[in-house]
Coordinates of C-alpha atoms and ligand atoms in Angstrom, one line a residue:
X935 CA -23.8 -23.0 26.1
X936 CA -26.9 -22.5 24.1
X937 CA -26.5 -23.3 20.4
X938 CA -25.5 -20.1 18.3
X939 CA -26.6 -19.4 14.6
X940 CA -25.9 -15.8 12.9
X941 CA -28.0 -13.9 9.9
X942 CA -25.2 -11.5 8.3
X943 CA -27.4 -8.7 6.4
X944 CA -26.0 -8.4 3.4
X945 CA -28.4 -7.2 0.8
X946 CA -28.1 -3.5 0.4
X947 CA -27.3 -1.6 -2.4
X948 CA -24.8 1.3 -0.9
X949 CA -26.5 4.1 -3.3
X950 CA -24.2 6.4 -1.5
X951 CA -21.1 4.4 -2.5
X952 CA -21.6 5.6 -6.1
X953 CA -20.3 2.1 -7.0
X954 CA -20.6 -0.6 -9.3
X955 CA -19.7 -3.2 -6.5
X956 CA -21.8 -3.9 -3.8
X957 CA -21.3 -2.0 -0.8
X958 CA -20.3 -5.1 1.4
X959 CA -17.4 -6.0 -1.2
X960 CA -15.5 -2.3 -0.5
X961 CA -12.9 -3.5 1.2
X962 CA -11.1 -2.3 4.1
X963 CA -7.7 -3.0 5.3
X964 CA -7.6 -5.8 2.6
X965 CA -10.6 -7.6 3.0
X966 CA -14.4 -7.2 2.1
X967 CA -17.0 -5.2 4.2
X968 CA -18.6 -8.1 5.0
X969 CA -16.0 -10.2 5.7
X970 CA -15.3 -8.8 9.1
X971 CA -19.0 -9.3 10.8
X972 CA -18.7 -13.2 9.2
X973 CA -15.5 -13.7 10.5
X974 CA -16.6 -12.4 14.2
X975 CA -19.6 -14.9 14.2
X976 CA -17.7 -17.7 13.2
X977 CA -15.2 -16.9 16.1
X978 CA -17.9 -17.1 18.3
X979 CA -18.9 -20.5 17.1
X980 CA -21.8 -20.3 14.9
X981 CA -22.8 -23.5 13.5
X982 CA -25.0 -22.2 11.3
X983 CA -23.7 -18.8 9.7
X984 CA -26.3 -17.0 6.9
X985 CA -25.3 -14.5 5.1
X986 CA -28.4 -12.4 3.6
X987 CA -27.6 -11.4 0.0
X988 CA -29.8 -9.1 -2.3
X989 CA -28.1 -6.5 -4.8
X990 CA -25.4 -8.2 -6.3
X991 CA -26.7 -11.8 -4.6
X992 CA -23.7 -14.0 -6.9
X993 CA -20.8 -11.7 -6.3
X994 CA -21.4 -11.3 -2.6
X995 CA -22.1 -15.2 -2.2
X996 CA -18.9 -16.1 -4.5
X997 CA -16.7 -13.5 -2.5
X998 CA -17.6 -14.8 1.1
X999 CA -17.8 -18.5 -0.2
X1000 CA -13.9 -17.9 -1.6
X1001 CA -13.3 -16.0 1.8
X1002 CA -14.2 -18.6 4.2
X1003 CA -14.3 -22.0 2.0
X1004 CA -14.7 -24.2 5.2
X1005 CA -17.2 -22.4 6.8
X1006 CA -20.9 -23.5 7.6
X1007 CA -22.7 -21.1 5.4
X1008 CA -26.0 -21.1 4.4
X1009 CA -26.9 -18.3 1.9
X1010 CA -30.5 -17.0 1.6
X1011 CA -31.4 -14.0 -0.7
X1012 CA -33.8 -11.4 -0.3
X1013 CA -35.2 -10.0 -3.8
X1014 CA -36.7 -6.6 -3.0
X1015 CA -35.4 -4.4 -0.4
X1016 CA -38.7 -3.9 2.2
X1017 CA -36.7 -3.2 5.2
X1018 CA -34.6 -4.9 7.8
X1019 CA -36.9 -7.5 9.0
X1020 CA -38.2 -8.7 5.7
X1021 CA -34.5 -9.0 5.2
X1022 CA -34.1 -11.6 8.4
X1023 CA -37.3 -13.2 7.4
X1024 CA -35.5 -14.6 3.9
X1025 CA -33.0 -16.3 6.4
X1026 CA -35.7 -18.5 8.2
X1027 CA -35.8 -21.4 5.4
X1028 CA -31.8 -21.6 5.7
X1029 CA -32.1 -22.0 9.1
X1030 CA -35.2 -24.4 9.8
X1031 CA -34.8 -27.1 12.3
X1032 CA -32.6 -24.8 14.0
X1033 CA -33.4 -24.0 18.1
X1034 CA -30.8 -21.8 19.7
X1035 CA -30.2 -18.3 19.7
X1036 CA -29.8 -16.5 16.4
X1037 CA -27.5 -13.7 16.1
X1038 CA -28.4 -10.5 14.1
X1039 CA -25.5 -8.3 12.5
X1040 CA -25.2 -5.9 9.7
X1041 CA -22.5 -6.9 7.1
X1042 CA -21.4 -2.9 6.8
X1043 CA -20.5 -2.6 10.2
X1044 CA -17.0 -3.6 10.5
X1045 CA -15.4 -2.8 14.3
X1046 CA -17.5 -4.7 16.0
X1047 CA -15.4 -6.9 18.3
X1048 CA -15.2 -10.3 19.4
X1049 CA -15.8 -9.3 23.3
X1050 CA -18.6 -6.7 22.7
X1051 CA -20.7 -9.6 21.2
X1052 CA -19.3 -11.9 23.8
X1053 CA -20.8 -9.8 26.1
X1054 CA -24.5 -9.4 24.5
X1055 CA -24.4 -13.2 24.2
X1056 CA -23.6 -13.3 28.4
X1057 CA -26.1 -10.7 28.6
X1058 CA -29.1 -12.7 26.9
X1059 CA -28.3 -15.5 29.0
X1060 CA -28.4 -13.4 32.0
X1061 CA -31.8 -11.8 31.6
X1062 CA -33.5 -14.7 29.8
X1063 CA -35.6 -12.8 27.7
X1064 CA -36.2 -13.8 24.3
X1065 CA -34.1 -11.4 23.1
X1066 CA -31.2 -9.0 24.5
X1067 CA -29.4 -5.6 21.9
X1068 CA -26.6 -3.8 21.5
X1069 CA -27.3 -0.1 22.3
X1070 CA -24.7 2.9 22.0
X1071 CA -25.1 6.8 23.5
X1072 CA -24.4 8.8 20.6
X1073 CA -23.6 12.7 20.8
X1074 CA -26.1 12.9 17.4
X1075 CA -28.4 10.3 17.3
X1076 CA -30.2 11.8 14.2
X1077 CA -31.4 8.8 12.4
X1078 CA -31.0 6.0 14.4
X1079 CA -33.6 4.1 16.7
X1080 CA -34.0 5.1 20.1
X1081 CA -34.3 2.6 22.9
X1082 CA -37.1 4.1 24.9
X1083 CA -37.2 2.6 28.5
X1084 CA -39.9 2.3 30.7
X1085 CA -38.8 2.2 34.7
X1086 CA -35.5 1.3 33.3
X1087 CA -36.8 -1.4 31.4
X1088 CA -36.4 -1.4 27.7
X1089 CA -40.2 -1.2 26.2
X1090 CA -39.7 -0.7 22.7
X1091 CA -37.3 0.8 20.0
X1092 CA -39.0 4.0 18.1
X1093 CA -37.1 5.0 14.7
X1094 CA -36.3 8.3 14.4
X1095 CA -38.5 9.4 11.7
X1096 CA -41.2 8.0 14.1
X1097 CA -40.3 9.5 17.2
X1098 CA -42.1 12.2 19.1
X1099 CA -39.9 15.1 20.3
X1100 CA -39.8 13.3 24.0
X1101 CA -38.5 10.2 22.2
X1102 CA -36.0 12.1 19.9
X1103 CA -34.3 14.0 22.8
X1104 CA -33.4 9.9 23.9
X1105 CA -29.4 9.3 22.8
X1106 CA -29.2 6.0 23.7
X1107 CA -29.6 4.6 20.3
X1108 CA -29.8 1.2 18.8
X1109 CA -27.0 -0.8 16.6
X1110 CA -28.6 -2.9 15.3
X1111 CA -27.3 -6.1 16.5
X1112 CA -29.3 -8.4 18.2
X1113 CA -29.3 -11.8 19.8
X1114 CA -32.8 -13.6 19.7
X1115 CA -34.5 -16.9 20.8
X1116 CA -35.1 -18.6 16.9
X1117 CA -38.3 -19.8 17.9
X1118 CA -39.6 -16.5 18.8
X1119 CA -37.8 -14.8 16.2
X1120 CA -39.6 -16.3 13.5
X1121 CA -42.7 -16.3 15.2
X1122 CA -42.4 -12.4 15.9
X1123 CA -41.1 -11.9 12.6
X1124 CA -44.5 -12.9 10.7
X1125 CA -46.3 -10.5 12.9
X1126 CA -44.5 -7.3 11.6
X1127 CA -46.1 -4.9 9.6
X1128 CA -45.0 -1.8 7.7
X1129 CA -47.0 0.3 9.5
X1130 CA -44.8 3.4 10.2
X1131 CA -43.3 6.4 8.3
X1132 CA -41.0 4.5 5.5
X1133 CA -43.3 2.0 4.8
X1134 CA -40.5 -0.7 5.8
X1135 CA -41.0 -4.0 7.7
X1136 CA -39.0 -2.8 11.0
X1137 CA -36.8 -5.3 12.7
X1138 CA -36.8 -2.9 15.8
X1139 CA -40.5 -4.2 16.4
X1140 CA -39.4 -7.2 17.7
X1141 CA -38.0 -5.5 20.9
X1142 CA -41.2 -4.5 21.6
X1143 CA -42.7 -7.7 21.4
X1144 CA -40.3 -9.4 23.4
X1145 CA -40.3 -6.8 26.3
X1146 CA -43.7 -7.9 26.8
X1147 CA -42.4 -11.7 27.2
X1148 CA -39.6 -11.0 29.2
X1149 CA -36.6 -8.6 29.8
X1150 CA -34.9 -7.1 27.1
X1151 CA -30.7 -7.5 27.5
X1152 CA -28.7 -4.6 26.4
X1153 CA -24.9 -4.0 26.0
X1154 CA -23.4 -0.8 25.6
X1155 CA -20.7 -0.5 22.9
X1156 CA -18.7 2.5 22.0
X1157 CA -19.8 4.6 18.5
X1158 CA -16.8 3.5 17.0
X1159 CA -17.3 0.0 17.2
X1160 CA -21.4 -0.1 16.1
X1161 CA -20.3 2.8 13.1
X1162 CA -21.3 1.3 9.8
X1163 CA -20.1 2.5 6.8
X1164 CA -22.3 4.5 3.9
X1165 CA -20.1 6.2 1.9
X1166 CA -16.2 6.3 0.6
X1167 CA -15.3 9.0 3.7
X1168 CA -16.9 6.8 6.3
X1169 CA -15.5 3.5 4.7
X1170 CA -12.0 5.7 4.8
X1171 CA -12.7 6.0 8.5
X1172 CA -13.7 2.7 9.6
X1173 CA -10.1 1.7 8.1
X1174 CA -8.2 3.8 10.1
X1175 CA -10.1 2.6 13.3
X1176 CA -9.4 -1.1 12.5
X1177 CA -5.3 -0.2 11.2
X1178 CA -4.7 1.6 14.4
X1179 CA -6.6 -0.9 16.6
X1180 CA -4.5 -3.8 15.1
X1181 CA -1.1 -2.5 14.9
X1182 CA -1.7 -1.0 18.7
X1183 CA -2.6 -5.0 19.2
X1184 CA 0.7 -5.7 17.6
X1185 CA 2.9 -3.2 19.4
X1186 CA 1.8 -4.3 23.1
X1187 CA 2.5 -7.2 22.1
X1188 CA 6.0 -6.7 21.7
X1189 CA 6.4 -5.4 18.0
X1190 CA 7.7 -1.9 16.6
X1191 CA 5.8 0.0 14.2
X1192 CA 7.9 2.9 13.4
X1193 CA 5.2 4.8 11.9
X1194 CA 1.8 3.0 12.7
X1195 CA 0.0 5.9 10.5
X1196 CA 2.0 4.2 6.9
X1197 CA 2.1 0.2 8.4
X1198 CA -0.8 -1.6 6.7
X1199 CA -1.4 -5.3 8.8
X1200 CA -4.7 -6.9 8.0
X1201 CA -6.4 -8.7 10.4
X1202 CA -5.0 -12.3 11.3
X1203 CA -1.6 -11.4 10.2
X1204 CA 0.7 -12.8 13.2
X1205 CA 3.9 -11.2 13.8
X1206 CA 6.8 -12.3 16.9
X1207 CA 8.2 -10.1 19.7
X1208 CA 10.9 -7.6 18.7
X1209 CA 10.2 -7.1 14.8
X1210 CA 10.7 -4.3 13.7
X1211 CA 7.7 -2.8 10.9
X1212 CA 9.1 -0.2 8.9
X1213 CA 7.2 3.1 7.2
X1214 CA 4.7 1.8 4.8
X1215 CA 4.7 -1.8 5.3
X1216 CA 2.0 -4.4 4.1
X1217 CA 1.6 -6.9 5.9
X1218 CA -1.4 -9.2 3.5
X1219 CA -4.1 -12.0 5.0
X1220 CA -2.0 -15.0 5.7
X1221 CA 1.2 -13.2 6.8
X1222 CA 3.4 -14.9 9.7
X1223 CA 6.3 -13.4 11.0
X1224 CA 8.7 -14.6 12.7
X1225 CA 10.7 -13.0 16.3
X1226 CA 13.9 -10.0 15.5
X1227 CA 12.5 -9.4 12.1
X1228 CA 13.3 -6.5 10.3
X1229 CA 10.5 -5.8 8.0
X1230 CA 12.1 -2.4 5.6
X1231 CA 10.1 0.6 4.7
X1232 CA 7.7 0.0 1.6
X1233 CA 8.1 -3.9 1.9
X1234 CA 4.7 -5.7 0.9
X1235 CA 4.3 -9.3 2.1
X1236 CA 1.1 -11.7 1.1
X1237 CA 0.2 -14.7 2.1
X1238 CA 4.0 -15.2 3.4
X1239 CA 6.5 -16.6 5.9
X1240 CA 9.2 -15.5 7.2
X1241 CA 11.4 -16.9 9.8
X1242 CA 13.2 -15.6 12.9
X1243 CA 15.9 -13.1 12.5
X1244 CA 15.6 -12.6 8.8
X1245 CA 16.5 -9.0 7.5
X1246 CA 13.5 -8.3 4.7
X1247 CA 15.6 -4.8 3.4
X1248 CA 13.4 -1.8 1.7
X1249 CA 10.8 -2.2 -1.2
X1250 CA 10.7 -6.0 -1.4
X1251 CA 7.6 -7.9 -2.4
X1252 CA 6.7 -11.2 -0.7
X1253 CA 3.5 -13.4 -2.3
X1254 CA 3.4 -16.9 -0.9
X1255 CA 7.0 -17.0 0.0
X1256 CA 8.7 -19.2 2.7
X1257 CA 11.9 -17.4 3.9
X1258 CA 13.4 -19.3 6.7
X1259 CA 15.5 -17.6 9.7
X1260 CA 18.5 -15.2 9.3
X1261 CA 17.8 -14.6 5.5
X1262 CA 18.8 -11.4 3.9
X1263 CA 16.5 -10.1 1.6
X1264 CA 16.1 -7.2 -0.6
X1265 CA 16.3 -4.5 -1.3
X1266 CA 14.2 -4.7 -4.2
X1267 CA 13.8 -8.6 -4.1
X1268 CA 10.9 -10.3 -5.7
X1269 CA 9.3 -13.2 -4.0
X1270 CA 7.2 -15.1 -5.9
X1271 CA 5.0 -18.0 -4.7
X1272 CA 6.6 -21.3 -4.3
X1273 CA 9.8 -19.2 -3.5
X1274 CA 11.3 -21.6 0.2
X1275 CA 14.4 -20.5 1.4
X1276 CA 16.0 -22.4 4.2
X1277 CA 18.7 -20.7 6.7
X1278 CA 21.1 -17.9 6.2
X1279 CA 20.1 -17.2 2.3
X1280 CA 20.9 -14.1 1.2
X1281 CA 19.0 -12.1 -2.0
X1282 CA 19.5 -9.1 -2.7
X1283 CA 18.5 -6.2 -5.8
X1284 CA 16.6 -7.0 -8.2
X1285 CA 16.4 -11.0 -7.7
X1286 CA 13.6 -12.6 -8.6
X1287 CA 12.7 -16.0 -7.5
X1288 CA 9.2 -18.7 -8.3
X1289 CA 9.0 -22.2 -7.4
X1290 CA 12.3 -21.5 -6.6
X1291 CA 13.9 -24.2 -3.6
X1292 CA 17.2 -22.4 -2.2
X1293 CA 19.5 -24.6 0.3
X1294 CA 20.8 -22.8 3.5
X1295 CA 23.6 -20.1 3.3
X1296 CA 22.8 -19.6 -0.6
X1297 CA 23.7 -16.5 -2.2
X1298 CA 22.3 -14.6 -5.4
X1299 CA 23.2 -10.8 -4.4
X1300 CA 22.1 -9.1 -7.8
X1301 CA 20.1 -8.7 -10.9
X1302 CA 19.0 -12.6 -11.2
X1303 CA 15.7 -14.9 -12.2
X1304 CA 15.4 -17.5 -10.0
X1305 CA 12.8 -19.8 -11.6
X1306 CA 11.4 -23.9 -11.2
X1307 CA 14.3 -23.6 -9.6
X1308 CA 16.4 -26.1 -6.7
X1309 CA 19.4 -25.1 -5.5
X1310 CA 21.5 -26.6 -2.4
X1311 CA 23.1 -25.0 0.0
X1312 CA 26.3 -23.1 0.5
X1313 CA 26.0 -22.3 -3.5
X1314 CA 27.0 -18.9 -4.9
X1315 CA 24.6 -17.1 -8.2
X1316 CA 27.0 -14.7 -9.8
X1317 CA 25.3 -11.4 -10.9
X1318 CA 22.5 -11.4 -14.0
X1319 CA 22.4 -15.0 -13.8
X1320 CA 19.1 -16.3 -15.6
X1321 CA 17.1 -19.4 -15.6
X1322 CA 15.4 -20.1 -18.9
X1323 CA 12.6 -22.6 -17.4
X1324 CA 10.0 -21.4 -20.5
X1325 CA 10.5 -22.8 -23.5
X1326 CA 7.3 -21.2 -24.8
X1327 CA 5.4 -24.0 -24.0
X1328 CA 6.3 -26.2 -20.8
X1329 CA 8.0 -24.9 -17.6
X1330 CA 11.7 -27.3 -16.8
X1331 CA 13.7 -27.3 -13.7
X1332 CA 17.3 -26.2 -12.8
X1333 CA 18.9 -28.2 -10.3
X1334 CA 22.1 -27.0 -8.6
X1335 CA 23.6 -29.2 -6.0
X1336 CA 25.3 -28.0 -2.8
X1337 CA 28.5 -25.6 -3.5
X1338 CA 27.9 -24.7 -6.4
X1339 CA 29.5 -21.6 -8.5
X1340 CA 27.9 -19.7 -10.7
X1341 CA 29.7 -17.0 -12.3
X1342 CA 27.9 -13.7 -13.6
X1343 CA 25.6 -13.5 -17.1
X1344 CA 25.1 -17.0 -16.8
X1345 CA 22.1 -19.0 -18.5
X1346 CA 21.1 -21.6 -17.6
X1347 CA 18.3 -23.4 -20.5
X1348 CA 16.4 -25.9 -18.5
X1349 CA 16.2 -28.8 -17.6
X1350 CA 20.0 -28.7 -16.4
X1351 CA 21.8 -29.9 -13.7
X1352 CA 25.0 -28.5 -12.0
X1353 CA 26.5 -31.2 -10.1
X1354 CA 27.4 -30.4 -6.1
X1355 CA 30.8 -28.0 -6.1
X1356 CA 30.9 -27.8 -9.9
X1357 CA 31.8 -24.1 -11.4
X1358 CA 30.2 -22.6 -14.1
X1359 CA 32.5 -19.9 -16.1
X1360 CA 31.2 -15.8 -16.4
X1361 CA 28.9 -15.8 -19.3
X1362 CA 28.2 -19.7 -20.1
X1363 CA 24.9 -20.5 -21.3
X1364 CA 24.1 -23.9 -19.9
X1365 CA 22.9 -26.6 -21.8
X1366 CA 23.8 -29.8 -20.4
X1367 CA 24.3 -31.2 -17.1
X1368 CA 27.9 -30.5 -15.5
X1369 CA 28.9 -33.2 -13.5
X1370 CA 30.1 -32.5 -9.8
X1371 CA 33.1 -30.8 -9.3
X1372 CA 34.1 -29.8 -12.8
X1373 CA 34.3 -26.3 -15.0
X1374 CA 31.7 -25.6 -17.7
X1375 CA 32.3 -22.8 -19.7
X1376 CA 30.6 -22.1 -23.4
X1377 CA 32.0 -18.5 -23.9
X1378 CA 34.2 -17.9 -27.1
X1379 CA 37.8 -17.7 -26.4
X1380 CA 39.2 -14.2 -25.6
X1381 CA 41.1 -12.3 -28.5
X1382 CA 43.3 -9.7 -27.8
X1383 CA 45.2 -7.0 -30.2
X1384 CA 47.5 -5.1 -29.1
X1385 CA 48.0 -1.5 -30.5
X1386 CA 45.0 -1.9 -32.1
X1387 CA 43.9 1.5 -31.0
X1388 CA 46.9 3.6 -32.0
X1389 CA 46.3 1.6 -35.5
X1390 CA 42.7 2.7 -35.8
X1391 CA 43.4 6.5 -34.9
X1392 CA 46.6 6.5 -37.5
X1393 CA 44.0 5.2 -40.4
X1394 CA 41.5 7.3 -39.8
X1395 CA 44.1 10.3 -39.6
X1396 CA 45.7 9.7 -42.9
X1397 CA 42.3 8.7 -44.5
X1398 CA 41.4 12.4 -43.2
X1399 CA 44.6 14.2 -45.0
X1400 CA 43.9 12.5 -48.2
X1401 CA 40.6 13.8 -48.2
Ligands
LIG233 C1 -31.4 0.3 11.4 C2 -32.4 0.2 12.6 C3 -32.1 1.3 13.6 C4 -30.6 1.4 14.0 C5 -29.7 1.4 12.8 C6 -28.3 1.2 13.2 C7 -34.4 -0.8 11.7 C8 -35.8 -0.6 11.3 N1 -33.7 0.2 12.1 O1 -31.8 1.5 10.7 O2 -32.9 1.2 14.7 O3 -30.4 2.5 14.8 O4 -30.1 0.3 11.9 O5 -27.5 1.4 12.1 O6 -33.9 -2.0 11.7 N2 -30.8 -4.2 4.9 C9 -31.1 -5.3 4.1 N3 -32.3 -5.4 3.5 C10 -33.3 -4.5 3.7 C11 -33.0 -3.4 4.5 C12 -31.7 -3.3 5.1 O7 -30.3 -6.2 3.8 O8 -34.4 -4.6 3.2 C13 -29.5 -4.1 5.5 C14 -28.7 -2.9 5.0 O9 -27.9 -3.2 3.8 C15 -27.8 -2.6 6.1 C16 -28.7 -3.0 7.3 O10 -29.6 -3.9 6.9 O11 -26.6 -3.3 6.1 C17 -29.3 -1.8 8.0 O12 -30.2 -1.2 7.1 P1 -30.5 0.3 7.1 O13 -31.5 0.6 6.1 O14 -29.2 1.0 7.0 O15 -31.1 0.5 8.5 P2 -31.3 1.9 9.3 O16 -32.3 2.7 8.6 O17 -29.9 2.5 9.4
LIG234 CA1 -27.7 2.4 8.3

């Protein structure tokens, strides 16, 4: 395999946006613009990946550098906009000393997929050229190049506000994306001028140059896939492409999405064989679920695990939670990060749990706060149990042991620890350890009076007739 480098163009403004981000920030099913034509050049095994940056240049750069912190970026920046070849021209200092074949992609065109590119890169080596393009037969080409062919051979690429009639009838129209020898690139590139109708330095005259050194490659790809995005309505559209192509990924392989139109699974998000997506689930970057699932309507999991078998009930929200298998979760249960639960635990309303450790077949069915929190297993968290782990300054741990009992309206002021099998009473607050196996309770005794009622009623009566 030849070596593989890739110049992401990143620069433009997005006037039509009517935005104060940059255009490639806008994201779509989660993620940045941009972040989808990085992510498919990486795939592919760039070792050099440069993203072009312009409007916005430390925003864009911070985002993608956050986005893919392991990745072998270079950044270059192009100060004025003076078209689409100026634009690749900024990446050649990035990538000097580089041979290989440099790939060319736009960072507002999101759909373009792995295989397509696959293909174009197949295709370049196949014709040898020093370059091979992605070309697509649009219904209304109005606006885009046209690749005009010559005995079947691609001659040259005419933009549309510089084609003659002849050349505007042509639908095959160009994408944009490009595969190119680096050493002719470069070379090619300081021969462009902005001799045309927008006074731009055209990338498109490359393919003219190199169809005199050799044949120029071309891959067809659908309209949806080479659609870039200009505006709110088409960035709108692009995202209901990518949902729909993702959670059709997701239901061939073996999932249910009970109403694909409302489920919301980002890219990467990895789900097992027989779970079971409810109406308006999210499914966040970073997501893994496990096989059986049941993921209940309005549920919205980040960055999350959750093991095989586990029932996630309606209108929970998961960020950077481990739920291990056969858990019972929700409805309305909070999972906040550093939340791990192991086997067979069961939350349910209004629970919310951080840093919180819970041993297998753990209960805490209502109304609770679940905080710097280890608990063991087989233990049972009586309704509106609390633990106070702020004491306005430092966070403190509360440690239950295995089989432990903790009655309802219970606080529990950290640091504490309930010993394994120890009971705590209905409405204790907690403040020192309780050793295994015994009672704690801190409420004040029970009075009762009886009659006290009847008396109460009787003064206020004759209080009444004296009056
Ligand atoms: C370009 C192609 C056209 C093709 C079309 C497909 C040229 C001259 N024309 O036209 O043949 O059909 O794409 O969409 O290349 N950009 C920069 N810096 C610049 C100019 C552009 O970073 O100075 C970026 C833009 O932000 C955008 C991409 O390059 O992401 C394409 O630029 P755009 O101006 O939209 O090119 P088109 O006129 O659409
Ligand atoms: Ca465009």
């Amino acid at each position: 395999m030849t070596a593989l480098a890739a110049v992401v163009l990143c620069a433009g403004k997005g006037t039509r946006m009517k935005s104060e981000k940059a255009k490639v920030l806008h994201p779509i099913l989660g993620r940045p613009l941009c972040a989808y034509p990085l992510k498919r050049a990486l795939e592919l095994g760039a070792s050099h990946v440069v993203p072009v940056v312009g409007h916005q240049a430390e925003a864009v750069e911070k985002t993608v550098r956050a986005l893919f912190p392991d990745a072998p970026l270079r950044f270059a920046v192009q100060r004025e906009q003076r078209g689409t070849a100026d634009a690749v021209r900024s990446a050649e200092e990035a990538l000097k000393g580089y041979s290989g074949r440099v790939l060319i992609l736009y960072g507002d065109v999101p759909l373009l997929r792995r295989e397509t590119l696959e293909a174009l890169l197949a295709e370049h080596d196949r014709t040898g050229g020093p370059l091979a393009l992605v070309s697509t037969t649009l219904e209304d080409p109005t606006g885009y190049g046209r690749v005009i062919r010559e005995g079947g051979r691609v001659a040259r690429i005419v933009e549309h506000k510089d084609c003659t009639p002849e050349q505007r009838a042509v639908r095959e129209s160009n994408a944009g994306i490009y595969s190119v020898d680096a050493a002719f690139l470069w070379k090619a590139l300081a021969g462009i001028k902005p001799q045309n109708a927008q006074g731009e330095y055209y990338l498109t005259d490359l393919v003219e140059m190199a169809a005199k050194l050799g044949p120029v490659g071309t891959v067809e790809a659908d309209a949806t896939e080479t659609a870039g995005v200009n505006d709110r309505v088409e960035l709108a559209a692009r995202a209901r492409v990518l949902q729909q192509r993702i959670n059709e990924a997701h239901m061939r392989a073996g999932v249910s999405i009970q109403d694909p139109a409302t489920a919301y699974i980002e890219e990467g998000v990895v789900i097992g064989p027989d779970t079971e997506v409810g109406p308006m689930v999210t499914l966040a970057a970073g997501t893994v679920v496990g096989r059986g699932v049941t993921l209940g309507q309005g549920s919205v999991l980040t960055a999350s695990t959750v093991a095989d078998g586990t029932v996630i009930k309606p209108y929970s929200v998961l960020e950077e939670a481990k739920v291990g298998e056969r858990n019972v979760i929700g409805p309305f249960s909070r999972l906040r990060p550093g939340t791990e639960l192991a086997e067979d635990v069961h939350l349910g309303n209004f629970v919310e749990t951080k840093k919180a450790r819970i041993g297998k077949g753990s209960k805490a069915n209502h109304l609770t706060y679940l905080g710097d929190a280890n608990i063991g297993a087989g233990c049972n968290v009586g309704a509106g149990t609390i633990t106070c782990n702020y004491d306005g300054v430092n966070k403190h741990v509360t440690e239950l042991g295995d089989g432990v009992f903790i009655g309802s309206d219970t606080q529990l002021v950290a640091p504490v620890k309930v010993g394994d099998g120890a009971y705590v009473g209905a409405g204790t607050t907690v403040t020192k350890n309780v050793p295994p196996g015994s009672l704690a309770v801190s409420r004040t005794p029970q009075t009762t009076k009886e009659g006290w009622v009847a008396a109460k009623k009787a003064r206020r009566a004759g209080k009444t007739q004296a009056g």
